[in-house]
mmCIF file of C-alpha atoms and ligand atoms in Angstrom:
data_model
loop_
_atom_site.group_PDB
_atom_site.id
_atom_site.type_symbol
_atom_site.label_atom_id
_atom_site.label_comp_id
_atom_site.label_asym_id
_atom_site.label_seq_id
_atom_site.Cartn_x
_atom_site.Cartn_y
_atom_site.Cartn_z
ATOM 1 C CA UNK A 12 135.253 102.283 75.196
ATOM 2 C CA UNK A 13 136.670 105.774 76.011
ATOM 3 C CA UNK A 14 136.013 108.158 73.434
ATOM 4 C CA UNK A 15 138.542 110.264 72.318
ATOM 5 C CA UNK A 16 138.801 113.804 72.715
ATOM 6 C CA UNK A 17 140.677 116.942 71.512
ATOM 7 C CA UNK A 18 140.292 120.889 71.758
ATOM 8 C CA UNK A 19 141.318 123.833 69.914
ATOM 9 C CA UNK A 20 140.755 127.048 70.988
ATOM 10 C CA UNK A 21 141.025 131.013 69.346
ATOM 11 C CA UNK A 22 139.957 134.403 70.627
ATOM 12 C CA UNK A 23 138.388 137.458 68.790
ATOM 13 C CA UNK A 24 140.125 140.779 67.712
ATOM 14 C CA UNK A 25 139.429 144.454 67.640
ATOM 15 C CA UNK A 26 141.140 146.405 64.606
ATOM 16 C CA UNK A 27 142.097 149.928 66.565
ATOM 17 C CA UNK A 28 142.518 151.657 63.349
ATOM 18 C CA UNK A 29 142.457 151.030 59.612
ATOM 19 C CA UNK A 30 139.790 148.836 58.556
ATOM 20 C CA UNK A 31 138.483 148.838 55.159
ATOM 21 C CA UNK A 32 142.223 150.991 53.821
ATOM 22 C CA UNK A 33 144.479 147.764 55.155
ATOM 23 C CA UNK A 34 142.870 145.908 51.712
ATOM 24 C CA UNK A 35 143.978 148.428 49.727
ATOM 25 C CA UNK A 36 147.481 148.077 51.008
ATOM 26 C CA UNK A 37 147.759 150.839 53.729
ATOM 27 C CA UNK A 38 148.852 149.515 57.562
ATOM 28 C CA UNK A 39 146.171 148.815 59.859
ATOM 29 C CA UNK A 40 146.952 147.645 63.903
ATOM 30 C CA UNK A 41 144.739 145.173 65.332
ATOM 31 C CA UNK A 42 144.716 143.508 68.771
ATOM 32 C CA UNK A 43 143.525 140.249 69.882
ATOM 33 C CA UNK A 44 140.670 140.252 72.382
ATOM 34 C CA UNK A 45 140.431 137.621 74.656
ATOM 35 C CA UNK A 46 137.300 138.864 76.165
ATOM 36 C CA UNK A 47 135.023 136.905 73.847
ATOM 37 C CA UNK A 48 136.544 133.092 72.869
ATOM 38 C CA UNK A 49 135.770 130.105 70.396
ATOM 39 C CA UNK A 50 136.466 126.900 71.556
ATOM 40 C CA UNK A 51 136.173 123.629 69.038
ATOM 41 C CA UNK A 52 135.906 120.339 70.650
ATOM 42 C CA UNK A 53 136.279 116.973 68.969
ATOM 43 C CA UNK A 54 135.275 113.669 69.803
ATOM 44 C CA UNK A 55 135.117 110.365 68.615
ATOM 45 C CA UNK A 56 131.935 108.275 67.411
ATOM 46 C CA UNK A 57 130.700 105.493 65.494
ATOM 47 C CA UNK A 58 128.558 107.610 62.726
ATOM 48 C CA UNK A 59 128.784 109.978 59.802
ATOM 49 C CA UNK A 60 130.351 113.114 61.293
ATOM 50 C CA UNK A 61 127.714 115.975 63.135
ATOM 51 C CA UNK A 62 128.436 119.710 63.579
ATOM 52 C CA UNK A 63 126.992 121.268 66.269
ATOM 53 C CA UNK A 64 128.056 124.682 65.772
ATOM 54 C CA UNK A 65 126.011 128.747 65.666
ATOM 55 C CA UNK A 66 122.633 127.859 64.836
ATOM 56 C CA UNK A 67 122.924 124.230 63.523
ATOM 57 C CA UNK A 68 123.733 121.198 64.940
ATOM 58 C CA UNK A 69 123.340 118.300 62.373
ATOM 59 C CA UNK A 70 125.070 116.355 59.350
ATOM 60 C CA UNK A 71 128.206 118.084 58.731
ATOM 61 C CA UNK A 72 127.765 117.056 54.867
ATOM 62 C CA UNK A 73 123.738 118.553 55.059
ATOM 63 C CA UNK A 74 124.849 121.851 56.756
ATOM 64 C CA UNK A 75 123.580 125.325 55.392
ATOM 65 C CA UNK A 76 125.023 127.345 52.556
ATOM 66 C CA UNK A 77 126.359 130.171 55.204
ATOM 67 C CA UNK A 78 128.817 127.215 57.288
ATOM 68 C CA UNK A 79 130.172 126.480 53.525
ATOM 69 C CA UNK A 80 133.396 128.207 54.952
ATOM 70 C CA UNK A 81 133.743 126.288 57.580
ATOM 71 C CA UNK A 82 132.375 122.765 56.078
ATOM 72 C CA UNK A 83 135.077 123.390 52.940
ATOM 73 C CA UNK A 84 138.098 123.698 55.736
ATOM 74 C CA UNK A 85 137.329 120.519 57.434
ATOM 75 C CA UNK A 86 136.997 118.784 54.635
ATOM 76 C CA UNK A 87 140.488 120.169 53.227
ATOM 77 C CA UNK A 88 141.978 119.875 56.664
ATOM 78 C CA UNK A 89 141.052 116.281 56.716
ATOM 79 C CA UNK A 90 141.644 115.437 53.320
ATOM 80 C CA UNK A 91 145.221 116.969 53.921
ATOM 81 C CA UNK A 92 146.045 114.843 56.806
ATOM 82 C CA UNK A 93 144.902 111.686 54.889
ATOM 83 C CA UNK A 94 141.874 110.463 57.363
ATOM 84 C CA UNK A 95 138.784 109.930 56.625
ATOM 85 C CA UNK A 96 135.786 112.155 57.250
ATOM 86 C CA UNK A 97 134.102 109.840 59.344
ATOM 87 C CA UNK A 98 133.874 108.826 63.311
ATOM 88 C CA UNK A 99 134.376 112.104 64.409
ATOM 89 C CA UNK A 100 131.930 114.799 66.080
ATOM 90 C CA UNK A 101 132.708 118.588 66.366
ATOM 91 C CA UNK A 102 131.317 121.137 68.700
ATOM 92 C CA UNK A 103 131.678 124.555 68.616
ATOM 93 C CA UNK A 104 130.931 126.912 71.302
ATOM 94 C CA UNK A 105 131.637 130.563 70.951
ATOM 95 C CA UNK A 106 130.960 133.981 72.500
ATOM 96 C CA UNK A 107 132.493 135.977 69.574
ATOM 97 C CA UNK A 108 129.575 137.716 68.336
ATOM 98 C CA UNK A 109 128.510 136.515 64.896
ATOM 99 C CA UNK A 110 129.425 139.653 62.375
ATOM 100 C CA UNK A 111 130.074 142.003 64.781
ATOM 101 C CA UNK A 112 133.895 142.971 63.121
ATOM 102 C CA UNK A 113 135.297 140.880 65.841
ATOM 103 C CA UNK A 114 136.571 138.011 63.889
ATOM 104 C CA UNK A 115 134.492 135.315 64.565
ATOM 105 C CA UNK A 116 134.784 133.696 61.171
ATOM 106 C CA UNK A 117 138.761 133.875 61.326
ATOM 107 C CA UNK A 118 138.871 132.362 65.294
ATOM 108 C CA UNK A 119 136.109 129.516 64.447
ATOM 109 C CA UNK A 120 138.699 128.531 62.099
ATOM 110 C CA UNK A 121 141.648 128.850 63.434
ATOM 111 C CA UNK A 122 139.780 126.951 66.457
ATOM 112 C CA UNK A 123 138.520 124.316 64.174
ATOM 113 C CA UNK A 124 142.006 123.703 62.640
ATOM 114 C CA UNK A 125 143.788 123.608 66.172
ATOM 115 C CA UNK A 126 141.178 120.746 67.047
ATOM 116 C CA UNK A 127 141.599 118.807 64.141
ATOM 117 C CA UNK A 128 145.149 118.981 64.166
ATOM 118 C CA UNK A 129 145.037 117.649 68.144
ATOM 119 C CA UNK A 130 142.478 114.793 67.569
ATOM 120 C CA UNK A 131 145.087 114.105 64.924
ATOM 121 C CA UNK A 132 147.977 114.208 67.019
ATOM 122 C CA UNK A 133 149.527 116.525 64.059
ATOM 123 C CA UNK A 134 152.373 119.609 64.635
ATOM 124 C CA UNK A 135 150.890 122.588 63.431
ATOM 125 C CA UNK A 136 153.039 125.348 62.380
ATOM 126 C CA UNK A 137 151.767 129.283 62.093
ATOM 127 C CA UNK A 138 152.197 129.027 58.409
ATOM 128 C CA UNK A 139 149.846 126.270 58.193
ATOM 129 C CA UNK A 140 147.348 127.622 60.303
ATOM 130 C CA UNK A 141 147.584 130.738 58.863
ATOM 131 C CA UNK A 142 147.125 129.180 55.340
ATOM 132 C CA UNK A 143 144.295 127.184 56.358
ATOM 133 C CA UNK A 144 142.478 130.638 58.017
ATOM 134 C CA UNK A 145 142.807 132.200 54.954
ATOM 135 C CA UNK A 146 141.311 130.183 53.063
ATOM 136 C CA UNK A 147 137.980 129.736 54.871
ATOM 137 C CA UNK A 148 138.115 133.562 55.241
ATOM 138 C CA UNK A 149 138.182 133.732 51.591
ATOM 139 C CA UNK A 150 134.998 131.543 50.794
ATOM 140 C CA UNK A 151 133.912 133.631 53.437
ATOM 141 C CA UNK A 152 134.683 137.362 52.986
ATOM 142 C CA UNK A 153 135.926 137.365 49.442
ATOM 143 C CA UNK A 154 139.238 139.317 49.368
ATOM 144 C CA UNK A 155 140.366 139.879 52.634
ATOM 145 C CA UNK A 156 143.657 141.680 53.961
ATOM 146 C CA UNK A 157 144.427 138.928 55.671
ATOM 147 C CA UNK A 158 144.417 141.082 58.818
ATOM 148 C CA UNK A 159 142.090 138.736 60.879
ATOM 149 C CA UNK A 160 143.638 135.511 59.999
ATOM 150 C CA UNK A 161 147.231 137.491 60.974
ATOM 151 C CA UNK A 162 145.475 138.312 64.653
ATOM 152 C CA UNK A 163 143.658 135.002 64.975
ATOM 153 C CA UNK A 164 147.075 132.730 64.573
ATOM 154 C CA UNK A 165 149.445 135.229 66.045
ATOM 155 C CA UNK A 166 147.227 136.230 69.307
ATOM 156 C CA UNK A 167 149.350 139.764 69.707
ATOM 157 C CA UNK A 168 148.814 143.512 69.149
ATOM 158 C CA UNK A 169 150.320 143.525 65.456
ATOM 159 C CA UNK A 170 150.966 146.191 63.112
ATOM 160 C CA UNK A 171 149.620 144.798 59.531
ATOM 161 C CA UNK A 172 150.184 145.656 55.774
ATOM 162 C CA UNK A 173 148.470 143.494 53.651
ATOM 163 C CA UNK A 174 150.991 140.679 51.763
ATOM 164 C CA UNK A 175 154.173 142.724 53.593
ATOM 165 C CA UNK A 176 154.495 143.354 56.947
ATOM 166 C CA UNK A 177 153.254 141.772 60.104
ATOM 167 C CA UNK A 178 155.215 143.412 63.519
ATOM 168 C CA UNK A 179 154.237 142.960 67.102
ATOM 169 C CA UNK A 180 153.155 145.741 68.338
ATOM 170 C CA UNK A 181 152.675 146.247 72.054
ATOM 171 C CA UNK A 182 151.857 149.286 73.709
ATOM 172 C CA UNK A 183 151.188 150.989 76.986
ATOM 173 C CA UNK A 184 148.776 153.736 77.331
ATOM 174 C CA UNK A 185 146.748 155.079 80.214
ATOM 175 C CA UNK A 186 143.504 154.647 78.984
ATOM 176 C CA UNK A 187 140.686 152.205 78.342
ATOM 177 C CA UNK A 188 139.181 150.552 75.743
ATOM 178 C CA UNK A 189 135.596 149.941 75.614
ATOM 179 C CA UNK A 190 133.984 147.797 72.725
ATOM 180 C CA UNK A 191 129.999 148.003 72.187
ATOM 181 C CA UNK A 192 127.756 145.825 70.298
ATOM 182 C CA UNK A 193 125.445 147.773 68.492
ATOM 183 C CA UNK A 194 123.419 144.131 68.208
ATOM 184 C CA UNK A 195 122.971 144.693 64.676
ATOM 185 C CA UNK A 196 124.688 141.898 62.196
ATOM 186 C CA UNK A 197 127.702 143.806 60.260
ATOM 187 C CA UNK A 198 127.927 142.501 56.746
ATOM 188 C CA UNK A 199 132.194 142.549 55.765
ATOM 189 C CA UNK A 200 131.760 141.269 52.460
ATOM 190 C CA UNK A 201 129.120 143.502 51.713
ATOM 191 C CA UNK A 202 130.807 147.102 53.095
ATOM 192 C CA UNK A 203 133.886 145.879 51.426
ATOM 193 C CA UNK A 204 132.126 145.498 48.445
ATOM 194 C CA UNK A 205 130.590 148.942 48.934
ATOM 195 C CA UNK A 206 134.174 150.502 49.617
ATOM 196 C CA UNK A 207 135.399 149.003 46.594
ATOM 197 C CA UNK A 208 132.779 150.334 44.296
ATOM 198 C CA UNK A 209 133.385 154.217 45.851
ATOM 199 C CA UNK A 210 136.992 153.470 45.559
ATOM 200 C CA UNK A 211 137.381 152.817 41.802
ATOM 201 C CA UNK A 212 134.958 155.531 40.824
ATOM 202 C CA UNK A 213 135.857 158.363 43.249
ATOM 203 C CA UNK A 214 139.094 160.073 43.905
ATOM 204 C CA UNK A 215 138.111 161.342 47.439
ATOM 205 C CA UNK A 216 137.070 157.738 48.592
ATOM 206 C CA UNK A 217 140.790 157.310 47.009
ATOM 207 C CA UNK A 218 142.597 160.250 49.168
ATOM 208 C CA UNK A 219 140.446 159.170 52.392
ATOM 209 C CA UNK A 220 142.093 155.521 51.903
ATOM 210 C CA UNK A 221 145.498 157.055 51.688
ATOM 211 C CA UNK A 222 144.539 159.448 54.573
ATOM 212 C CA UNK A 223 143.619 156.154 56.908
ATOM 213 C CA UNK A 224 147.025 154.944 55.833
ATOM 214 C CA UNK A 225 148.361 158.277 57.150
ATOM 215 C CA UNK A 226 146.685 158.240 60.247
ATOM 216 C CA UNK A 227 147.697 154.353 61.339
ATOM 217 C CA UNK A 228 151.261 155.448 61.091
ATOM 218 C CA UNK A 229 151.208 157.972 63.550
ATOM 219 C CA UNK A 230 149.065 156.039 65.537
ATOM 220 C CA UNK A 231 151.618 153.576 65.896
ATOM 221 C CA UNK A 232 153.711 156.489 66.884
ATOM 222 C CA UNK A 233 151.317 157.723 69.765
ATOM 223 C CA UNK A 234 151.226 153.792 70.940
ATOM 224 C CA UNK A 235 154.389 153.958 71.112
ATOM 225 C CA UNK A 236 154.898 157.434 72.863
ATOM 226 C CA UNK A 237 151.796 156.670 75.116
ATOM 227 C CA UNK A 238 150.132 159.721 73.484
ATOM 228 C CA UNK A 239 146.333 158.973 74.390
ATOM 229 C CA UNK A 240 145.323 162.692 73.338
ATOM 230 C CA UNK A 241 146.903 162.464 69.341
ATOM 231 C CA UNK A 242 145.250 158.776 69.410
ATOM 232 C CA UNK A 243 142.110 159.918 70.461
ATOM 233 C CA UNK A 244 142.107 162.641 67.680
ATOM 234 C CA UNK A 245 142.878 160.222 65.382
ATOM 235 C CA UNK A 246 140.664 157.485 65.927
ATOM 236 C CA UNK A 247 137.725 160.445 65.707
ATOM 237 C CA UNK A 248 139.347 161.407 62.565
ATOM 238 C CA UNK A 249 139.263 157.817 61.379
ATOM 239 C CA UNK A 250 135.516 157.645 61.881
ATOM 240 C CA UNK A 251 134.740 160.389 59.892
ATOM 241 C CA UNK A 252 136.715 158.423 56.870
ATOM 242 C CA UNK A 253 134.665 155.014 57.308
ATOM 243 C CA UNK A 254 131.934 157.093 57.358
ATOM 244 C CA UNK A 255 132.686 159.230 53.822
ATOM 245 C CA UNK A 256 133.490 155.635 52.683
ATOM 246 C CA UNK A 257 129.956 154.990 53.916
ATOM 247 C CA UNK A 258 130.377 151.526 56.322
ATOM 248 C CA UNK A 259 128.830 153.719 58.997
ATOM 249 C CA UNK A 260 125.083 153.490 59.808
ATOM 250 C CA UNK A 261 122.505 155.150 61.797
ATOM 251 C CA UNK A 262 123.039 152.806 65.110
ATOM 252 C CA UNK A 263 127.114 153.100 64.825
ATOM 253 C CA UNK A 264 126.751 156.965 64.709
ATOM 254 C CA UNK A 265 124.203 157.220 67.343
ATOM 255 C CA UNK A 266 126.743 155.165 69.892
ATOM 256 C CA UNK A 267 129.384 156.971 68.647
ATOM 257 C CA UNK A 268 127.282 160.580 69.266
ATOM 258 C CA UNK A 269 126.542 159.233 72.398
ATOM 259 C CA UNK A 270 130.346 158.569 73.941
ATOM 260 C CA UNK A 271 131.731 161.477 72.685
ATOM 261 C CA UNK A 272 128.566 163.284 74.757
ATOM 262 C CA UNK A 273 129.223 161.214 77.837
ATOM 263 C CA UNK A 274 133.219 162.115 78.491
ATOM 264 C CA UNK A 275 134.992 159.292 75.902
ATOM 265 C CA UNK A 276 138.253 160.747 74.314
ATOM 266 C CA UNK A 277 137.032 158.757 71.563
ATOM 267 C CA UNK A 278 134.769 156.499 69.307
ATOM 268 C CA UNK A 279 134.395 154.547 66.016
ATOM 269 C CA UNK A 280 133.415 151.439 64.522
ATOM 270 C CA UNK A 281 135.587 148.605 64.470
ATOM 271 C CA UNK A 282 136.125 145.728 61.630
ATOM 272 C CA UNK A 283 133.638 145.692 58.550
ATOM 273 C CA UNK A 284 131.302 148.458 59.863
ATOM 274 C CA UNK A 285 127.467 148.333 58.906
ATOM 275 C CA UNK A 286 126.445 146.983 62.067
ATOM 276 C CA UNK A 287 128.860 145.107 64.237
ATOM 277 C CA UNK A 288 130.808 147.189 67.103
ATOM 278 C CA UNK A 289 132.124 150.485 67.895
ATOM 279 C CA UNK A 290 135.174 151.047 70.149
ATOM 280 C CA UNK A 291 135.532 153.960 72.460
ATOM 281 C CA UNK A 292 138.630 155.245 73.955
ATOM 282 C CA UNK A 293 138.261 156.273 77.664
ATOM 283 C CA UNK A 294 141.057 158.316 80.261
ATOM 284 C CA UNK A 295 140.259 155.757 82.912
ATOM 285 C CA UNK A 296 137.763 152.618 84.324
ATOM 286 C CA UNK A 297 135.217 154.729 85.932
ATOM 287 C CA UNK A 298 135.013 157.000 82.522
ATOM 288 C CA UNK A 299 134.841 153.628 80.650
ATOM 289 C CA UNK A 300 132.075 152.521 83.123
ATOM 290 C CA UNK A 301 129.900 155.614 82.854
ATOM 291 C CA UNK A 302 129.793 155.760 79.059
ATOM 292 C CA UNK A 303 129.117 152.097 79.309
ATOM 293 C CA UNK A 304 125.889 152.220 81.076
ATOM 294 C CA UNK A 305 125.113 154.934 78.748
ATOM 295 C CA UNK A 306 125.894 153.247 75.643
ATOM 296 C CA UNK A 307 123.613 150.368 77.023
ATOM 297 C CA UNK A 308 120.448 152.305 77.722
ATOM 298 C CA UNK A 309 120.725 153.701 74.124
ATOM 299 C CA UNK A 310 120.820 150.187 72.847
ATOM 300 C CA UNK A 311 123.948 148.570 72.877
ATOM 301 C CA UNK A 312 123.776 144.399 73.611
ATOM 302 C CA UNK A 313 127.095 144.033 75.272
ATOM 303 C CA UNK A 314 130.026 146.025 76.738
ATOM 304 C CA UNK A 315 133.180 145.026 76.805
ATOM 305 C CA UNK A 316 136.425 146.986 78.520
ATOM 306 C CA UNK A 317 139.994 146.504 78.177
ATOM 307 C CA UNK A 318 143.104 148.091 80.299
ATOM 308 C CA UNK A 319 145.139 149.415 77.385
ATOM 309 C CA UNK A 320 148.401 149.274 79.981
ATOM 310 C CA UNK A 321 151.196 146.704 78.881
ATOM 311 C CA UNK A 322 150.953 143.197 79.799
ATOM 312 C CA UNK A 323 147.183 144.171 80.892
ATOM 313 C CA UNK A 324 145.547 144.026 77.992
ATOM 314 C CA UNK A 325 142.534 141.872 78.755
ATOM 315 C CA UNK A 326 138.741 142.409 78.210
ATOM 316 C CA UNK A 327 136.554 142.259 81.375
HETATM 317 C C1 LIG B 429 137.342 143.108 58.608
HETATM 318 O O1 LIG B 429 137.605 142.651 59.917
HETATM 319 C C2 LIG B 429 138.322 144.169 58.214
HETATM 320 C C3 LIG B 429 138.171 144.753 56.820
HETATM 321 O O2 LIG B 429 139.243 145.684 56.656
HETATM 322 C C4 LIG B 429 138.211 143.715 55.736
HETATM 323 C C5 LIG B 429 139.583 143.087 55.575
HETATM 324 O O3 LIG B 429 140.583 143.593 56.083
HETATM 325 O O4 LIG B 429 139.642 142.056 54.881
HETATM 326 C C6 LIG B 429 136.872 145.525 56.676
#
């Protein structure tokens, strides 16, 4: 007998600026980045349903404490659609970074959810989806904005306030985007954690929030001018926030040192911080190239670089 089949895809995201302020209600913009993907693929069978997914490939019911985010979503997804959890096998393959602020836990479920919901022959709706995201995300990551979930379901540059506003936000700027791995795992629910505790006991953590809120507004400004210089100074500015707020490390400083020495107009972490990536804007490919290679032999895993020009915005 033919086994049946179904897919659901998602890609990553890169948060340009406003991590970490975006949960306390300031904007943040975010774009999706399709040069690192999740795919989920579901197929039939005769048993007890297996996950092969990350690290594990077993029992979906016997899987580790860390999938709990995504075992609790299939189980409501299913549950939801009245089927039983039973016959079915899902694979997930992925080269979204684990922890690396690029969304992986948002786009495996978003992935997950678009699978299910095709194996099921189901509609499904943003709203939904979105729903669904969020509430892996939040076995997963605590409290979150809601920011990756947004990015994950909506796949466009967006302009985000947590609970409130969620615009498209397309730009068109001259320049390049790199993204670097520092290799190290970030830890989201733990820097937000961190954040929070500075916030509530410390007025300056307070005014640097409110000051990252500041800066993604005229941000969106320069996007939309195509000012590359004013978002350059502000992304630079934005680092030195996330690092009061202390999400910056050793390794994200040292790749940041080290693009700003080699001709980038920019650099700062991306997403949770602690680990994870850095971004780093460059005036054109061969710029974006050269800090690359540098960025590498200082010990970055992986490079990524995206045209920031409209309608171009894909990773290589
Ligand atoms: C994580 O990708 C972004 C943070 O701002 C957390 C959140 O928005 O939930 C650090």
């Amino acid at each position: 007998m033919n086994k049946k089949k179904a897919v659901g895809n998602a890609i990553g995201k890169i948060i340009l600026i406003g991590e970490h302020s975006v949960v306390y209600g300031e904007p943040a913009l975010a774009i999706p980045f399709s040069g690192v993907h999740m795919e989920t693929i579901i197929t039939s069978s005769d048993t007890e349903t297996m996950l092969d997914c990350f690290e594990y490939s077993g029992l979906l019911y016997a899987a580790p404490e860390n999938y709990f985010g995504l075992t609790s979503l299939i189980k409501k997804v299913v549950e939801d659609l009245n089927k039983d959890l039973i016959n079915f096998d899902i694979t997930i393959n992925s080269s979204i970074p684990v922890e690396r602020g690029m969304g992986s836990s948002a786009a495996v479920a978003a992935a997950t959810v678009r699978a299910l919901y095709n194996y099921f022959d189901e509609d499904l709706d943003d709203e939904t989806l979105s729903n669904y995201v969020n509430f892996s995300e939040k076995i997963v990551h605590g409290n979150p904005s809601g920011i990756d979930t947004a990015i994950v379901v909506y796949e466009k540059p967006l302009y985000y306030i947590k609970n409130k506003t969620l615009e498209h936000n397309d730009f068109d700027l001259d320049a390049y985007l790199l993204v670097a791995d520092t290799g190290e795992l970030g830890m989201t629910k733990f820097a937000v954690s961190k954040v929070r505790e500075l916030y509530d006991s410390n007025d300056e953590a307070k005014q640097r929030v409110a000051q990252l809120g500041v800066l993604v507004n005229n941000v969106r400004e320069y996007l939309n001018k195509g000012d590359t210089k004013c978002l350059a100074l502000a992304m630079n500015e934005a680092q030195t926030h996330l690092d009061y707020l202390g999400v910056s490390n050793d390794t994200i400083d040292h790749l940041v040192s080290t693009a700003q020495d080699n001709g980038a107009l920019a650099a700062k972490l991306t997403g949770g911080g602690l680990g994870g990536c850095v971004i780093v804007l460059c005036a054109s490919k061969a710029d974006a190239e050269k800090v690359a290679s540098e960025l590498k032999a200082k010990g970055a895993k992986q490079t990524w670089t995206m045209n920031m020009k409209k309608g171009d915005h894909h990773a290589r």
